[in-house]
Short mmCIF file of C-alpha atoms and ligand atoms in Angstrom, two decimals:
data_model
loop_
_atom_site.label_atom_id
_atom_site.label_comp_id
_atom_site.label_asym_id
_atom_site.label_seq_id
_atom_site.Cartn_x
_atom_site.Cartn_y
_atom_site.Cartn_z
CA MET K 34 59.68 119.59 113.55
CA ASP K 35 60.22 122.64 111.21
CA ILE K 36 63.34 124.80 111.80
CA PHE K 37 60.94 127.85 112.09
CA GLU K 38 58.92 126.17 114.80
CA GLU K 39 62.15 125.28 116.70
CA ILE K 40 63.66 128.64 116.77
CA ASN K 41 62.39 131.71 118.90
CA VAL K 42 60.86 133.72 116.17
CA LYS K 43 60.38 137.28 117.17
CA GLY K 44 57.73 138.81 115.01
CA PHE K 45 57.53 139.62 111.08
CA VAL K 46 56.69 142.83 109.82
CA ASP K 47 55.18 143.54 106.23
CA GLU K 48 54.07 146.89 105.55
CA PRO K 49 53.77 149.15 102.55
CA ILE K 50 56.67 151.26 101.78
CA ASP K 51 56.59 154.93 100.44
CA PRO K 52 57.40 154.47 96.68
CA THR K 53 59.15 157.93 96.66
CA LEU K 54 61.81 156.94 99.30
CA ASP K 55 65.34 156.33 98.19
CA LEU K 56 65.89 153.13 100.16
CA PHE K 57 69.69 153.36 99.78
CA ASP K 58 69.56 156.60 101.65
CA GLU K 59 67.09 155.42 104.19
CA ILE K 60 69.08 152.35 104.88
CA GLU K 61 72.45 154.40 105.30
CA LYS K 62 70.43 156.59 107.97
CA LEU K 63 69.09 153.67 109.99
CA LYS K 64 72.25 151.96 110.15
CA LYS K 65 73.83 154.99 111.89
CA GLU K 66 70.68 155.51 114.03
CA LYS K 67 70.86 151.95 115.25
CA ASN K 68 74.50 151.17 115.20
CA ALA K 69 73.90 148.25 112.84
CA VAL K 70 76.05 146.58 110.35
CA ILE K 71 74.90 144.64 107.26
CA LEU K 72 76.78 141.47 106.33
CA ALA K 73 75.88 140.13 102.96
CA HIS K 74 76.92 136.86 101.31
CA TYR K 75 77.85 136.94 97.42
CA TYR K 76 74.59 135.16 96.67
CA GLN K 77 72.57 138.20 97.58
CA GLU K 78 70.87 140.44 94.77
CA PRO K 79 73.15 143.04 93.47
CA ASP K 80 71.29 146.14 95.53
CA ILE K 81 71.99 144.34 98.79
CA GLN K 82 75.72 143.52 97.98
CA ASP K 83 76.01 147.36 96.99
CA ILE K 84 74.60 148.47 100.14
CA ALA K 85 76.35 146.10 102.54
CA ASP K 86 79.16 147.02 104.81
CA TYR K 87 80.73 143.60 104.07
CA ILE K 88 80.44 141.16 101.38
CA GLY K 89 81.96 137.56 101.58
CA ASP K 90 81.78 133.83 101.81
CA SER K 91 80.55 131.88 104.68
CA LEU K 92 84.07 131.94 106.41
CA GLY K 93 84.52 135.56 105.89
CA LEU K 94 81.01 136.40 107.03
CA SER K 95 81.68 134.19 110.31
CA GLN K 96 84.85 136.10 110.92
CA GLU K 97 83.13 139.45 110.56
CA ALA K 98 80.22 138.29 112.77
CA ALA K 99 82.70 137.52 115.43
CA LYS K 100 84.63 140.63 115.39
CA THR K 101 81.91 143.39 114.66
CA GLY K 102 81.54 146.29 117.10
CA ALA K 103 77.98 146.95 115.92
CA GLU K 104 75.15 146.39 118.18
CA VAL K 105 72.80 145.08 115.50
CA ILE K 106 73.92 142.56 112.70
CA VAL K 107 71.52 142.51 109.72
CA PHE K 108 72.27 139.17 108.14
CA ALA K 109 71.62 139.33 104.19
CA GLY K 110 71.97 135.75 103.78
CA VAL K 111 70.11 132.43 104.94
CA HIS K 112 69.08 131.29 108.17
CA PHE K 113 71.93 129.09 109.12
CA MET K 114 74.22 132.19 108.52
CA ALA K 115 72.48 134.57 110.67
CA GLU K 116 72.26 131.72 113.43
CA THR K 117 76.07 131.20 113.27
CA ALA K 118 76.27 135.14 113.67
CA LYS K 119 74.06 134.85 116.86
CA ILE K 120 76.10 131.89 118.21
CA LEU K 121 79.45 134.07 117.80
CA SER K 122 77.91 137.20 119.16
CA PRO K 123 75.00 136.31 121.47
CA SER K 124 74.91 139.73 123.15
CA LYS K 125 73.93 141.37 119.68
CA LYS K 126 70.51 141.66 118.06
CA VAL K 127 70.80 139.58 114.64
CA LEU K 128 68.29 140.37 111.97
CA LEU K 129 67.22 138.26 108.88
CA PRO K 130 65.38 140.31 106.38
CA ASP K 131 63.14 137.13 105.35
CA LEU K 132 62.90 134.49 108.20
CA LYS K 133 61.93 131.98 105.63
CA ALA K 134 65.27 132.33 103.87
CA GLY K 135 66.18 128.71 104.47
CA CYS K 136 68.64 126.31 102.88
CA SER K 137 67.98 122.98 101.18
CA LEU K 138 71.40 121.65 102.31
CA SER K 139 70.73 122.65 105.66
CA ASP K 140 67.25 120.91 105.67
CA SER K 141 68.76 117.60 104.27
CA CYS K 142 70.29 116.95 107.62
CA PRO K 143 67.76 117.08 110.60
CA ALA K 144 69.62 117.22 113.75
CA HIS K 145 67.66 114.30 115.37
CA LEU K 146 68.35 111.94 112.50
CA PHE K 147 72.13 112.91 112.44
CA ALA K 148 72.49 112.31 116.28
CA LYS K 149 71.24 108.57 115.58
CA PHE K 150 73.57 108.35 112.58
CA LYS K 151 76.49 109.77 114.82
CA GLU K 152 75.77 106.83 117.51
CA LYS K 153 76.85 104.30 114.91
CA TYR K 154 80.35 105.63 114.78
CA PRO K 155 81.32 106.52 118.45
CA ASP K 156 84.96 106.76 117.71
CA HIS K 157 84.67 109.20 115.01
CA LEU K 158 85.18 112.90 115.12
CA VAL K 159 82.23 115.01 113.58
CA ILE K 160 83.20 117.75 111.13
CA THR K 161 80.13 119.75 109.78
CA TYR K 162 79.84 122.05 106.96
CA VAL K 163 78.68 125.47 108.20
CA ASN K 164 75.49 125.21 106.00
CA CYS K 165 73.51 123.41 108.76
CA SER K 166 71.38 124.25 111.69
CA ALA K 167 72.35 125.40 115.09
CA GLU K 168 71.29 122.11 116.49
CA LEU K 169 73.60 120.27 114.03
CA LYS K 170 76.69 122.31 115.01
CA ALA K 171 75.90 121.55 118.61
CA LEU K 172 76.33 117.88 117.77
CA SER K 173 79.79 118.48 116.15
CA ASP K 174 83.43 118.61 116.90
CA ILE K 175 84.56 121.14 114.40
CA VAL K 176 82.80 123.18 111.85
CA CYS K 177 84.15 124.06 108.36
CA THR K 178 83.28 126.09 105.41
CA SER K 179 83.93 125.55 101.68
CA ALA K 180 87.13 127.72 102.15
CA ASN K 181 88.74 125.76 104.84
CA ALA K 182 87.17 122.21 104.90
CA VAL K 183 90.57 120.52 103.22
CA GLN K 184 92.78 122.33 105.58
CA ILE K 185 90.74 121.53 108.73
CA VAL K 186 90.66 117.75 107.66
CA ASN K 187 94.40 117.91 107.07
CA SER K 188 94.86 119.57 110.62
CA LEU K 189 93.76 116.39 112.10
CA PRO K 190 95.75 113.19 112.89
CA PRO K 191 96.03 110.84 109.95
CA ASP K 192 94.36 107.89 111.74
CA GLN K 193 91.68 110.05 113.12
CA LYS K 194 88.32 108.75 111.98
CA ILE K 195 85.92 111.54 110.48
CA ILE K 196 82.07 111.85 109.89
CA PHE K 197 81.50 114.73 107.47
CA GLY K 198 78.09 116.11 106.95
CA PRO K 199 75.82 117.33 105.50
CA ASP K 200 77.14 117.81 102.18
CA LYS K 201 78.12 114.69 100.26
CA ASN K 202 79.51 116.60 97.46
CA LEU K 203 81.92 118.73 99.44
CA GLY K 204 82.73 115.66 101.54
CA ALA K 205 83.61 113.70 98.49
CA TYR K 206 85.83 116.49 97.25
CA VAL K 207 87.60 116.82 100.44
CA SER K 208 88.17 113.02 100.55
CA LYS K 209 89.67 113.32 97.19
CA LYS K 210 92.04 116.17 98.01
CA THR K 211 93.15 114.76 101.48
CA GLY K 212 93.05 111.16 100.70
CA ARG K 213 91.04 110.50 103.82
CA ASP K 214 88.11 108.00 103.76
CA MET K 215 85.27 109.75 105.64
CA VAL K 216 81.84 108.59 106.59
CA LEU K 217 79.40 111.02 104.58
CA TRP K 218 76.20 112.22 105.29
CA ASN K 219 73.98 112.11 102.26
CA GLY K 220 72.86 115.57 101.84
CA ALA K 221 73.17 118.37 98.96
CA CYS K 222 72.50 121.83 97.72
CA MET K 223 69.51 122.02 95.26
CA VAL K 224 71.50 124.79 93.17
CA HIS K 225 74.84 123.16 93.00
CA GLU K 226 73.38 119.69 92.05
CA ILE K 227 71.44 120.69 88.84
CA PHE K 228 74.41 121.63 86.30
CA SER K 229 74.01 119.93 83.08
CA VAL K 230 77.49 118.13 81.77
CA GLN K 231 76.00 118.12 78.27
CA ARG K 232 75.10 121.89 78.21
CA ILE K 233 78.40 122.86 79.75
CA LEU K 234 80.18 120.84 77.23
CA LYS K 235 78.37 122.56 74.51
CA LEU K 236 79.13 126.02 76.18
CA LYS K 237 82.81 125.04 76.45
CA GLU K 238 82.91 124.24 72.58
CA ARG K 239 81.49 127.67 71.81
CA HIS K 240 83.94 129.46 74.32
CA PRO K 241 87.18 127.38 73.93
CA GLU K 242 89.26 130.04 75.86
CA ALA K 243 87.13 130.30 78.82
CA LYS K 244 88.03 128.93 82.27
CA PHE K 245 85.34 126.57 83.94
CA ILE K 246 85.29 127.43 87.45
CA ALA K 247 83.12 125.53 90.06
CA HIS K 248 82.26 125.51 93.69
CA PRO K 249 82.93 122.24 95.64
CA GLU K 250 79.16 121.73 96.52
CA CYS K 251 78.87 120.64 92.79
CA GLU K 252 79.00 116.91 91.97
CA ASP K 253 82.15 115.13 91.11
CA VAL K 254 81.51 114.88 87.59
CA ILE K 255 81.11 118.83 87.25
CA LEU K 256 84.30 119.32 89.39
CA SER K 257 86.34 116.90 87.12
CA MET K 258 85.69 119.29 84.30
CA ALA K 259 86.82 122.33 86.18
CA ASP K 260 90.05 124.39 85.76
CA TYR K 261 89.56 125.79 89.23
CA ILE K 262 87.64 124.84 92.34
CA GLY K 263 87.03 127.03 95.33
CA SER K 264 84.54 128.67 97.59
CA THR K 265 82.68 131.80 96.44
CA THR K 266 85.56 134.26 97.63
CA GLY K 267 88.25 131.62 96.09
CA LEU K 268 86.39 131.77 92.74
CA LEU K 269 86.31 135.73 92.79
CA LYS K 270 89.94 135.90 93.55
CA TYR K 271 90.68 133.25 90.89
CA SER K 272 88.68 135.59 88.30
CA MET K 273 90.74 138.54 89.32
CA ASN K 274 94.35 136.86 89.32
CA THR K 275 93.97 134.84 86.03
CA ASP K 276 94.54 136.61 82.55
CA ALA K 277 91.63 134.60 80.96
CA LYS K 278 88.92 136.83 79.57
CA GLU K 279 86.03 134.38 79.83
CA PHE K 280 84.75 132.19 82.66
CA ILE K 281 82.02 129.74 82.78
CA VAL K 282 80.88 129.81 86.35
CA ALA K 283 79.38 126.86 88.21
CA THR K 284 77.96 128.11 91.33
CA GLU K 285 74.84 130.50 92.27
CA SER K 286 74.78 133.50 89.96
CA GLY K 287 74.89 136.20 92.64
CA ILE K 288 78.70 136.03 92.66
CA ILE K 289 78.74 137.31 89.01
CA HIS K 290 77.99 140.77 90.37
CA GLN K 291 81.13 141.05 92.26
CA MET K 292 83.10 139.21 89.40
CA GLU K 293 81.89 141.86 86.84
CA LYS K 294 82.58 144.84 89.24
CA ALA K 295 86.19 143.61 89.78
CA ASN K 296 86.65 142.72 86.17
CA PRO K 297 84.82 145.02 83.91
CA ASP K 298 86.78 143.83 80.71
CA LYS K 299 85.91 140.14 81.34
CA VAL K 300 83.01 137.96 80.45
CA PHE K 301 81.08 135.80 83.02
CA ILE K 302 78.89 133.11 81.87
CA PRO K 303 76.72 131.22 84.27
CA ALA K 304 76.97 127.54 83.89
CA PRO K 305 73.70 125.94 82.47
CA PRO K 306 71.39 123.83 84.90
CA ASN K 307 69.82 120.75 83.69
CA ASN K 308 66.37 122.28 83.01
CA ALA K 309 64.99 124.95 80.75
CA CYS K 310 65.95 127.82 82.99
CA ALA K 311 69.06 129.73 82.13
CA CYS K 312 69.83 131.18 85.69
CA ASN K 313 71.36 129.40 89.10
CA ASP K 314 69.58 131.29 91.62
CA CYS K 315 69.08 130.09 95.07
CA PRO K 316 65.55 130.59 95.86
CA HIS K 317 66.37 130.90 99.52
CA MET K 318 69.02 133.67 99.11
CA LYS K 319 66.88 135.48 96.82
CA ARG K 320 64.03 135.74 99.46
CA ASN K 321 65.79 138.73 100.77
CA THR K 322 65.12 141.94 98.82
CA LEU K 323 66.18 145.59 99.42
CA GLU K 324 62.74 146.40 100.58
CA LYS K 325 62.68 143.49 103.25
CA LEU K 326 66.25 144.68 104.38
CA TYR K 327 64.85 148.23 104.91
CA LEU K 328 61.89 147.29 106.77
CA CYS K 329 63.88 144.58 109.05
CA LEU K 330 66.36 147.46 109.98
CA LYS K 331 63.47 150.13 110.64
CA ASN K 332 61.57 147.72 112.85
CA GLY K 333 64.25 145.65 114.33
CA LEU K 334 62.44 142.53 113.08
CA PRO K 335 62.49 139.57 112.21
CA GLU K 336 64.93 138.48 114.72
CA VAL K 337 66.98 135.24 114.71
CA ASP K 338 67.58 133.70 118.25
CA VAL K 339 69.17 130.56 119.30
CA PRO K 340 68.50 129.01 122.61
CA MET K 341 71.44 129.68 125.13
CA HIS K 342 71.91 125.82 125.51
CA VAL K 343 72.33 125.32 121.92
CA ILE K 344 74.67 128.33 121.80
CA GLU K 345 76.87 126.89 124.57
CA LYS K 346 77.42 123.70 122.59
CA ALA K 347 77.60 125.03 119.06
CA ARG K 348 80.05 127.85 119.86
CA LEU K 349 83.12 125.60 120.47
CA PRO K 350 83.07 123.76 116.99
CA ILE K 351 82.72 127.11 115.24
CA GLU K 352 85.58 128.73 117.24
CA ARG K 353 87.77 125.85 116.60
CA MET K 354 87.29 126.36 112.78
CA LEU K 355 88.09 130.22 113.37
CA GLU K 356 91.18 129.43 115.40
CA ILE K 357 92.49 126.92 112.75
CA SER K 358 91.60 129.15 109.99
CA ALA K 359 93.43 132.12 111.74
CA ARG K 360 96.59 129.81 112.34
CA LEU K 361 96.61 129.02 108.71
CA GLY K 362 96.19 132.86 107.50
CA LEU K 363 92.78 131.82 105.75
P1 13P T 119 80.61 129.53 100.49
O1 13P T 119 80.05 130.77 101.08
O2 13P T 119 81.49 128.99 101.43
O3 13P T 119 81.35 129.83 99.14
O4 13P T 119 79.27 128.70 100.27
C1 13P T 119 78.39 128.85 99.29
C2 13P T 119 77.20 128.57 99.89
O5 13P T 119 76.43 127.58 99.08
C3 13P T 119 76.42 129.52 100.96
O6 13P T 119 75.24 128.92 101.05
FE1 SF4 T 120 71.68 126.44 100.66
FE2 SF4 T 120 72.63 125.92 98.39
FE3 SF4 T 120 71.16 128.20 98.81
FE4 SF4 T 120 73.60 127.79 99.60
S1 SF4 T 120 72.87 127.92 97.59
S2 SF4 T 120 71.82 128.70 100.85
S3 SF4 T 120 73.90 125.75 100.17
S4 SF4 T 120 70.53 125.98 99.07
#
């Protein structure tokens, strides 16, 4: 069943917007009026990042969603992120500017198939990357993000058997870093799987001083070329704390907006994909626009809801992740 049929979708409003309106001002007014907070992922378009109250990676966004005092959370990200916010703050209204902002990685692991897969390994603990549906989280023991996956695996007893899903690339990276042999689900992200080794090598030749930095959702062959591997927040911090003046960035191109803002004297080059296109945009993340964000705040729609029986099961594995992260100062 399609994810959008499974969830309780409360409407969608598409209406013309007065072109003379200053949407930045209007959004600021609506935020105050409705006691709303805007949480945005680094992969959102620059205008959305600039109007957000908080911009972060998946871990930072979950931490923020768990502690916000606002009544309404506008989640400028993708569906699984808004669901995670709803699971952590079930009494709040969670809005997603475009309800069709999904995720190829999450879609690569339908919960009913994963449930059968899990049955084959009854003595294994299930760690799922946060990029998955609420139903999949409900089948998990601990959730992780790219910022804490290594530490979460390391926090478990060395003889604990582990299933890791849905991202096989992050899973392989974590296996390598921790020395743990995990059973991996065969899922991947469409954006991080298309980088071209040949084109990156050529780019490195033209920019010999550039640091090559990559997100752990990339394939091993790409990660093995990297000077630094990290979550989007990790990549941003590395760009700020390193003396290098040029960076080739192997992740979704939205993060470059924050990198350029934080380092106006440095150059950031998106790593080239293995097609004719020069950009690495996530088509799901980029479904959200400033116009849709304005309309969703104005109309209180579309809203993301998660059935209470799913929330009850999915909450504990996310809270375990937040507890371990807080303990480790992540
Ligand atoms: P992080 O936010 O953990 O860096 O993950 C990137 C991503 O692909 C989110 O969809
Ligand atoms: Fe999903 Fe990849 Fe887009 Fe992130 S970048 S939302 S993992 S498809």
